[in-house]
Amino acid sequence: MRKHVKGNVSWVGYIDWELEKFHGDDYSIKNGSSQNAYLIEEEKTVLIDTVWVPHSDEFVENLEREIDLKKIDFIVANHGECDHSGSLVTLMEKIPETPIFCTANAVKSLEGQFGKRGWNFRVVKTKDTLEIGNGKSLVFVEMPMLHWPDSMATFLTGDNILFSNDAFGQHYAVEELFDGKADPCLLWKEAMKYYANILTPFSPMVTKKLAEIGGFNLPIEMIAPSHGAIWAEAPARIVEKYAAWADAYQEDQVTVAYDTMWEGTAKLAHAIAQELHAQSPETVVKVFNISKADKNEVMTEVFKSRAIAVGSPTVSNSYLSSMAGWLEFLKQLKFRNKKAAAFGCHGWSGEGVKLLQQKLKEAGFTVVEENVRSLWNPGEADYAEIPGLARALLS
């Protein structure tokens, strides 16, 4: 079922209330999501993006009920990832000659995923335009690494809608489509989670791209991403948030992340949190056991933090395997301008804390020298080290 967006633009995507994970199992979904596709019907009819394979048959069938598929003059593939392109195979079997406008890298992506099917690709670059009648045109803007090399956005003149694909999106189901109808707390929470876990590694590119788009002086009145709510009420708000989030973002928060075997490291984690709060009552302090907490939620809190404390017992001359995976994810996200400290218990060799410090440095954190390295279970001497660690993180 189509839903009206603005002018002669309709939403023809899929609201996925049951979705619980994304990117394999790498991203958690708590409030549903959507794959947004859009239909523009001017003198020329344009389909912008599709939905992914599990819903491809339903997508094409719904589209056929709304419009004669042969009336689709152009398809715009803003991004080749399968959650946006998954219905192309089914759709192109019915309209095989329809031109597909996309970047050169998107051709590689689409042919890499679906094979060379002889599709009619029209490669576009930044500022290329496509006239669609009634005085309106599409303006293409390459958006490499927001968040794949092939990504682009498409601007519709006249209606002044930026179809931004993955940029400015959220994994959040909003049946009513628009930001003004969404729960604002959930909307901004999911927007930040999306940025923190997907776009943070590319923040320097986000900053440059926002400046470039700003230089085009496009009169953007609406931002229509490929996931989540459409930004219709003062869309500049999400652009401003992206600018802030891309600029080594932090709030007055410290996050303590740990795993434990026999609760010794857990005791240290909670003692560190209490000391942080005691020294700086206005600072938000949060504690997570990473083997129990949702990793994407934890990384969103790390994104907000100015410092973190990371703890694990020493196991097999290293740290717990749960911590190893978490640290690798932390490194991938390339956080900037944040401090870190390490702590943990040990029984024999005791090198876990030193290895944690090394990994935190590799992840781009400024690691303080102060640490807590407890033999067996924490004792008075170990707890006496905590105030110095807290001061170092807060300074």
Short mmCIF file of C-alpha atoms in Angstrom, two decimals:
data_model
loop_
_atom_site.label_atom_id
_atom_site.label_comp_id
_atom_site.label_asym_id
_atom_site.label_seq_id
_atom_site.Cartn_x
_atom_site.Cartn_y
_atom_site.Cartn_z
CA MET A 1 0.00 0.00 0.00
CA ARG A 2 1.36 3.38 -0.98
CA LYS A 3 1.48 6.27 1.47
CA HIS A 4 1.59 9.89 0.42
CA VAL A 5 4.82 11.75 1.17
CA LYS A 6 4.58 15.08 -0.66
CA GLY A 7 3.35 16.32 -4.05
CA ASN A 8 3.49 13.38 -6.43
CA VAL A 9 5.81 11.35 -4.20
CA SER A 10 4.64 8.19 -2.45
CA TRP A 11 6.22 5.73 -0.04
CA VAL A 12 6.03 2.16 -1.36
CA GLY A 13 8.32 0.35 1.09
CA TYR A 14 7.92 -2.22 3.85
CA ILE A 15 7.40 -1.70 7.60
CA ASP A 16 9.09 -4.57 9.40
CA TRP A 17 7.73 -4.80 12.93
CA GLU A 18 9.13 -8.29 13.55
CA LEU A 19 12.74 -7.56 12.61
CA GLU A 20 15.10 -8.25 15.53
CA LYS A 21 18.56 -8.20 13.94
CA PHE A 22 20.36 -6.66 10.99
CA HIS A 23 23.69 -7.04 9.19
CA GLY A 24 23.55 -10.72 10.06
CA ASP A 25 23.47 -10.73 13.86
CA ASP A 26 25.67 -7.65 14.15
CA TYR A 27 23.00 -5.01 14.82
CA SER A 28 20.11 -5.39 17.24
CA ILE A 29 16.62 -4.14 16.40
CA LYS A 30 14.45 -3.21 19.40
CA ASN A 31 11.64 -1.16 17.86
CA GLY A 32 11.16 -2.63 14.40
CA SER A 33 12.49 -1.06 11.21
CA SER A 34 11.53 -0.28 7.65
CA GLN A 35 12.92 -0.50 4.18
CA ASN A 36 11.78 2.70 2.51
CA ALA A 37 11.25 2.87 -1.24
CA TYR A 38 9.71 5.85 -3.00
CA LEU A 39 7.69 6.40 -6.16
CA ILE A 40 7.79 9.75 -7.99
CA GLU A 41 5.05 10.30 -10.60
CA GLU A 42 5.68 13.40 -12.70
CA GLU A 43 5.82 13.36 -16.51
CA LYS A 44 8.33 10.61 -15.89
CA THR A 45 7.80 7.94 -13.25
CA VAL A 46 10.76 7.11 -11.02
CA LEU A 47 11.22 4.36 -8.44
CA ILE A 48 13.84 5.15 -5.80
CA ASP A 49 15.26 2.00 -4.19
CA THR A 50 13.45 -1.24 -3.36
CA VAL A 51 13.30 -3.59 -0.35
CA TRP A 52 15.27 -6.68 0.54
CA VAL A 53 14.83 -10.26 -0.65
CA PRO A 54 12.51 -11.64 2.08
CA HIS A 55 9.85 -9.11 1.02
CA SER A 56 10.64 -8.84 -2.71
CA ASP A 57 7.61 -10.73 -4.02
CA GLU A 58 5.27 -8.78 -1.76
CA PHE A 59 6.96 -5.52 -2.75
CA VAL A 60 6.58 -6.13 -6.49
CA GLU A 61 2.99 -7.37 -6.11
CA ASN A 62 2.06 -4.27 -4.10
CA LEU A 63 3.77 -2.04 -6.64
CA GLU A 64 1.84 -3.71 -9.47
CA ARG A 65 -1.42 -2.94 -7.68
CA GLU A 66 -0.46 0.73 -7.51
CA ILE A 67 0.96 1.25 -10.99
CA ASP A 68 1.52 -0.48 -14.33
CA LEU A 69 5.18 -1.47 -13.94
CA LYS A 70 5.81 -0.64 -17.60
CA LYS A 71 5.09 2.99 -16.77
CA ILE A 72 8.21 3.15 -14.60
CA ASP A 73 10.63 5.18 -16.70
CA PHE A 74 13.65 5.11 -14.37
CA ILE A 75 14.90 3.30 -11.31
CA VAL A 76 17.34 4.99 -8.93
CA ALA A 77 19.54 2.64 -6.89
CA ASN A 78 21.05 4.89 -4.23
CA HIS A 79 22.96 1.98 -2.71
CA GLY A 80 23.62 -1.61 -3.75
CA GLU A 81 23.34 -3.26 -0.33
CA CYS A 82 20.70 -5.98 -0.48
CA ASP A 83 18.27 -4.39 1.98
CA HIS A 84 17.77 -1.70 -0.69
CA SER A 85 18.36 -3.67 -3.87
CA GLY A 86 16.98 -7.09 -2.94
CA SER A 87 13.82 -6.73 -5.04
CA LEU A 88 15.60 -5.65 -8.21
CA VAL A 89 15.94 -9.18 -9.60
CA THR A 90 12.21 -9.85 -9.28
CA LEU A 91 11.30 -6.39 -10.57
CA MET A 92 13.69 -6.41 -13.52
CA GLU A 93 12.32 -9.72 -14.74
CA LYS A 94 9.13 -7.79 -15.48
CA ILE A 95 10.69 -4.56 -16.84
CA PRO A 96 14.16 -5.65 -17.99
CA GLU A 97 14.97 -2.59 -20.13
CA THR A 98 14.27 0.03 -17.49
CA PRO A 99 17.34 2.26 -16.90
CA ILE A 100 18.92 2.01 -13.44
CA PHE A 101 20.68 5.19 -12.29
CA CYS A 102 23.46 4.57 -9.79
CA THR A 103 27.16 5.15 -9.11
CA ALA A 104 29.93 3.21 -10.82
CA ASN A 105 30.61 1.39 -7.57
CA ALA A 106 26.94 0.46 -7.30
CA VAL A 107 27.19 -1.32 -10.64
CA LYS A 108 30.02 -3.39 -9.18
CA SER A 109 27.97 -4.08 -6.08
CA LEU A 110 24.78 -5.05 -7.91
CA GLU A 111 26.55 -7.25 -10.45
CA GLY A 112 28.66 -8.77 -7.70
CA GLN A 113 25.59 -9.76 -5.73
CA PHE A 114 23.16 -10.69 -8.49
CA GLY A 115 25.38 -11.48 -11.47
CA LYS A 116 25.73 -9.72 -14.79
CA ARG A 117 22.16 -9.73 -16.04
CA GLY A 118 22.49 -7.15 -18.79
CA TRP A 119 20.67 -4.45 -16.85
CA ASN A 120 20.60 -0.98 -18.38
CA PHE A 121 22.85 0.88 -15.95
CA ARG A 122 23.23 4.66 -16.23
CA VAL A 123 26.25 5.69 -14.16
CA VAL A 124 25.95 9.09 -12.48
CA LYS A 125 28.28 11.36 -10.51
CA THR A 126 27.79 14.23 -8.09
CA LYS A 127 25.72 17.10 -9.59
CA ASP A 128 24.51 15.01 -12.55
CA THR A 129 20.82 15.69 -13.15
CA LEU A 130 17.86 13.86 -14.64
CA GLU A 131 14.85 15.79 -15.93
CA ILE A 132 11.55 14.16 -14.94
CA GLY A 133 9.08 16.75 -16.22
CA ASN A 134 6.82 19.43 -14.77
CA GLY A 135 9.90 21.55 -14.23
CA LYS A 136 11.40 19.06 -11.80
CA SER A 137 14.63 17.12 -11.89
CA LEU A 138 16.71 14.73 -9.84
CA VAL A 139 20.14 15.83 -8.68
CA PHE A 140 22.56 13.06 -7.71
CA VAL A 141 25.12 13.38 -4.91
CA GLU A 142 27.72 10.68 -4.35
CA MET A 143 27.99 9.72 -0.67
CA PRO A 144 30.94 7.29 -0.51
CA MET A 145 31.31 5.54 2.87
CA LEU A 146 27.97 6.76 4.17
CA HIS A 147 28.18 3.89 4.65
CA TRP A 148 29.40 1.91 1.58
CA PRO A 149 31.67 3.06 -1.27
CA ASP A 150 28.74 2.96 -3.71
CA SER A 151 26.27 5.09 -1.72
CA MET A 152 24.64 8.22 -3.09
CA ALA A 153 21.71 10.50 -2.32
CA THR A 154 19.14 11.91 -4.75
CA PHE A 155 17.55 15.36 -4.47
CA LEU A 156 14.15 16.09 -6.04
CA THR A 157 13.83 19.72 -7.06
CA GLY A 158 10.50 21.45 -6.71
CA ASP A 159 9.40 19.25 -3.82
CA ASN A 160 12.89 19.71 -2.31
CA ILE A 161 13.18 16.19 -0.93
CA LEU A 162 16.56 14.60 -0.27
CA PHE A 163 16.35 10.83 -0.63
CA SER A 164 19.34 10.16 1.57
CA ASN A 165 19.43 6.35 1.65
CA ASP A 166 21.30 5.13 4.74
CA ALA A 167 22.39 8.58 5.88
CA PHE A 168 20.06 10.12 8.50
CA GLY A 169 18.20 6.84 8.98
CA GLN A 170 17.15 4.80 11.99
CA HIS A 171 16.17 1.19 12.49
CA TYR A 172 12.78 2.17 13.82
CA ALA A 173 9.29 1.25 12.60
CA VAL A 174 7.03 4.28 12.16
CA GLU A 175 3.76 3.23 10.52
CA GLU A 176 2.79 6.91 10.14
CA LEU A 177 6.08 7.58 8.26
CA PHE A 178 6.98 11.01 9.59
CA ASP A 179 9.18 12.20 12.44
CA GLY A 180 6.36 14.31 13.86
CA LYS A 181 4.30 11.16 14.40
CA ALA A 182 7.14 9.19 16.00
CA ASP A 183 7.91 8.91 19.70
CA PRO A 184 10.62 11.61 19.92
CA CYS A 185 12.60 9.79 22.60
CA LEU A 186 12.75 6.58 20.58
CA LEU A 187 13.37 8.46 17.34
CA TRP A 188 16.48 10.26 18.59
CA LYS A 189 17.70 7.23 20.54
CA GLU A 190 17.51 5.06 17.44
CA ALA A 191 19.06 7.75 15.24
CA MET A 192 22.04 7.99 17.59
CA LYS A 193 22.35 4.21 17.89
CA TYR A 194 22.36 3.97 14.09
CA TYR A 195 25.08 6.60 13.78
CA ALA A 196 27.17 5.23 16.65
CA ASN A 197 27.21 1.64 15.43
CA ILE A 198 27.29 2.11 11.65
CA LEU A 199 28.59 5.54 10.67
CA THR A 200 31.06 6.44 13.43
CA PRO A 201 34.07 4.93 11.59
CA PHE A 202 33.38 7.30 8.71
CA SER A 203 32.89 10.48 10.73
CA PRO A 204 35.65 12.45 8.96
CA MET A 205 33.91 11.69 5.65
CA VAL A 206 30.55 12.67 7.13
CA THR A 207 31.98 16.07 8.08
CA LYS A 208 33.36 16.66 4.58
CA LYS A 209 30.19 15.48 2.85
CA LEU A 210 27.95 17.69 4.99
CA ALA A 211 30.12 20.68 4.11
CA GLU A 212 30.00 19.76 0.43
CA ILE A 213 26.22 19.38 0.38
CA GLY A 214 25.86 22.63 2.29
CA GLY A 215 27.87 24.32 -0.45
CA PHE A 216 25.34 23.21 -3.06
CA ASN A 217 22.68 25.39 -1.38
CA LEU A 218 19.99 22.80 -1.96
CA PRO A 219 16.71 24.01 -0.42
CA ILE A 220 16.12 20.77 1.49
CA GLU A 221 12.61 20.73 2.98
CA MET A 222 12.37 17.02 3.71
CA ILE A 223 14.86 14.17 4.20
CA ALA A 224 13.59 10.73 3.24
CA PRO A 225 16.03 8.02 4.37
CA SER A 226 15.87 4.32 3.55
CA HIS A 227 15.19 3.22 7.14
CA GLY A 228 12.91 4.71 9.74
CA ALA A 229 11.05 8.00 9.89
CA ILE A 230 11.04 10.67 7.20
CA TRP A 231 12.38 13.98 8.55
CA ALA A 232 9.62 16.41 7.61
CA GLU A 233 9.56 18.79 10.59
CA ALA A 234 12.69 20.98 10.43
CA PRO A 235 14.92 18.37 8.78
CA ALA A 236 17.95 20.54 9.51
CA ARG A 237 17.81 19.09 13.03
CA ILE A 238 19.15 15.70 11.98
CA VAL A 239 21.80 17.34 9.78
CA GLU A 240 22.93 19.38 12.77
CA LYS A 241 23.03 16.23 14.89
CA TYR A 242 25.17 14.46 12.29
CA ALA A 243 27.58 17.39 12.29
CA ALA A 244 27.87 17.19 16.08
CA TRP A 245 28.11 13.39 16.16
CA ALA A 246 30.84 13.39 13.52
CA ASP A 247 32.95 15.85 15.53
CA ALA A 248 34.46 13.40 18.07
CA TYR A 249 31.18 13.52 19.97
CA GLN A 250 31.00 13.12 23.73
CA GLU A 251 28.80 13.99 26.67
CA ASP A 252 29.66 14.19 30.36
CA GLN A 253 29.45 10.44 30.78
CA VAL A 254 31.75 7.57 31.73
CA THR A 255 30.91 3.98 30.82
CA VAL A 256 32.27 0.95 32.67
CA ALA A 257 32.28 -2.22 30.55
CA TYR A 258 33.45 -5.54 31.91
CA ASP A 259 33.10 -9.31 31.99
CA THR A 260 33.87 -11.53 34.94
CA MET A 261 34.43 -15.18 35.88
CA TRP A 262 34.01 -15.39 39.66
CA GLU A 263 32.68 -11.87 40.36
CA GLY A 264 36.00 -10.31 41.40
CA THR A 265 36.18 -8.12 38.29
CA ALA A 266 32.47 -7.32 38.72
CA LYS A 267 33.20 -6.01 42.22
CA LEU A 268 35.90 -3.75 40.80
CA ALA A 269 33.57 -2.50 38.05
CA HIS A 270 30.91 -1.41 40.50
CA ALA A 271 33.44 0.10 42.89
CA ILE A 272 34.91 2.14 40.02
CA ALA A 273 31.41 3.36 39.07
CA GLN A 274 30.69 4.40 42.66
CA GLU A 275 33.98 6.28 42.90
CA LEU A 276 33.40 8.07 39.60
CA HIS A 277 30.03 9.24 40.85
CA ALA A 278 31.48 10.26 44.20
CA GLN A 279 34.18 12.38 42.57
CA SER A 280 31.90 13.89 39.92
CA PRO A 281 28.22 13.67 40.90
CA GLU A 282 27.10 15.52 37.76
CA THR A 283 28.75 12.95 35.47
CA VAL A 284 26.51 10.19 34.15
CA VAL A 285 28.03 6.79 34.99
CA LYS A 286 26.79 3.54 33.43
CA VAL A 287 27.93 -0.05 33.99
CA PHE A 288 27.53 -2.99 31.61
CA ASN A 289 28.47 -6.65 31.73
CA ILE A 290 29.26 -7.11 28.05
CA SER A 291 28.39 -10.81 28.02
CA LYS A 292 24.85 -9.96 29.12
CA ALA A 293 24.20 -6.52 27.64
CA ASP A 294 23.30 -5.75 24.01
CA LYS A 295 26.58 -4.76 22.37
CA ASN A 296 25.00 -2.11 20.14
CA GLU A 297 23.34 -0.45 23.10
CA VAL A 298 26.66 -0.51 24.98
CA MET A 299 28.53 1.00 22.03
CA THR A 300 25.96 3.78 21.85
CA GLU A 301 26.79 4.58 25.47
CA VAL A 302 30.53 4.47 24.68
CA PHE A 303 29.83 6.87 21.80
CA LYS A 304 28.26 9.30 24.31
CA SER A 305 31.08 8.92 26.84
CA ARG A 306 34.19 11.00 27.34
CA ALA A 307 35.91 8.06 29.02
CA ILE A 308 35.50 4.33 29.58
CA ALA A 309 36.85 1.78 32.05
CA VAL A 310 37.23 -1.74 30.68
CA GLY A 311 37.73 -4.83 32.83
CA SER A 312 38.36 -8.55 32.43
CA PRO A 313 40.06 -11.24 34.47
CA THR A 314 43.22 -12.75 33.05
CA VAL A 315 42.38 -16.03 31.28
CA SER A 316 44.90 -18.19 29.39
CA ASN A 317 47.48 -15.39 29.40
CA SER A 318 44.90 -13.01 27.94
CA TYR A 319 41.35 -11.82 28.66
CA LEU A 320 37.94 -13.41 28.28
CA SER A 321 36.88 -14.32 24.73
CA SER A 322 33.74 -12.21 25.14
CA MET A 323 36.00 -9.22 25.76
CA ALA A 324 38.12 -10.07 22.71
CA GLY A 325 35.14 -9.78 20.36
CA TRP A 326 33.92 -6.62 22.06
CA LEU A 327 37.35 -4.97 21.79
CA GLU A 328 37.52 -5.79 18.09
CA PHE A 329 34.15 -4.09 17.55
CA LEU A 330 35.38 -1.14 19.62
CA LYS A 331 38.43 -0.84 17.37
CA GLN A 332 36.30 -0.99 14.21
CA LEU A 333 34.25 2.02 15.33
CA LYS A 334 37.30 4.32 15.50
CA PHE A 335 36.12 6.50 18.36
CA ARG A 336 38.12 9.69 18.87
CA ASN A 337 39.00 11.98 21.77
CA LYS A 338 38.11 9.56 24.56
CA LYS A 339 40.06 8.31 27.56
CA ALA A 340 40.21 4.72 28.80
CA ALA A 341 41.44 2.72 31.78
CA ALA A 342 41.79 -1.02 32.38
CA PHE A 343 41.18 -3.23 35.39
CA GLY A 344 40.76 -6.87 36.29
CA CYS A 345 41.51 -9.80 38.57
CA HIS A 346 44.02 -12.61 38.07
CA GLY A 347 45.18 -15.72 39.80
CA TRP A 348 48.46 -16.70 38.18
CA SER A 349 50.05 -14.87 35.23
CA GLY A 350 48.11 -11.59 35.46
CA GLU A 351 48.85 -9.93 32.10
CA GLY A 352 45.18 -9.28 31.23
CA VAL A 353 45.17 -5.62 32.29
CA LYS A 354 48.29 -4.81 30.30
CA LEU A 355 46.80 -6.47 27.21
CA LEU A 356 43.56 -4.55 27.69
CA GLN A 357 45.53 -1.30 27.79
CA GLN A 358 47.29 -2.24 24.57
CA LYS A 359 44.02 -3.03 22.79
CA LEU A 360 42.43 0.18 23.98
CA LYS A 361 45.35 2.16 22.58
CA GLU A 362 44.96 0.31 19.26
CA ALA A 363 41.29 1.31 19.30
CA GLY A 364 42.32 5.00 19.45
CA PHE A 365 41.72 5.74 23.12
CA THR A 366 44.03 7.78 25.32
CA VAL A 367 44.83 5.16 27.96
CA VAL A 368 45.65 6.41 31.44
CA GLU A 369 48.45 4.75 33.37
CA GLU A 370 46.31 4.22 36.44
CA ASN A 371 44.81 0.74 36.60
CA VAL A 372 43.61 -1.87 39.08
CA ARG A 373 45.19 -5.31 38.88
CA SER A 374 43.83 -7.49 41.66
CA LEU A 375 45.28 -10.85 42.75
CA TRP A 376 42.47 -13.34 43.29
CA ASN A 377 39.75 -11.18 44.84
CA PRO A 378 39.84 -7.42 45.39
CA GLY A 379 41.18 -6.32 48.75
CA GLU A 380 41.80 -3.04 50.49
CA ALA A 381 44.97 -2.31 48.54
CA ASP A 382 43.12 -2.83 45.25
CA TYR A 383 40.20 -0.60 46.23
CA ALA A 384 42.74 2.04 47.26
CA GLU A 385 43.87 2.24 43.61
CA ILE A 386 40.39 3.12 42.36
CA PRO A 387 40.29 6.83 43.34
CA GLY A 388 43.42 7.51 41.29
CA LEU A 389 41.96 5.69 38.28
CA ALA A 390 38.74 7.68 38.58
CA ARG A 391 40.59 11.00 38.84
CA ALA A 392 42.63 10.18 35.74
CA LEU A 393 39.51 9.40 33.72
CA LEU A 394 37.67 12.50 34.89
CA SER A 395 40.52 14.98 34.51
#
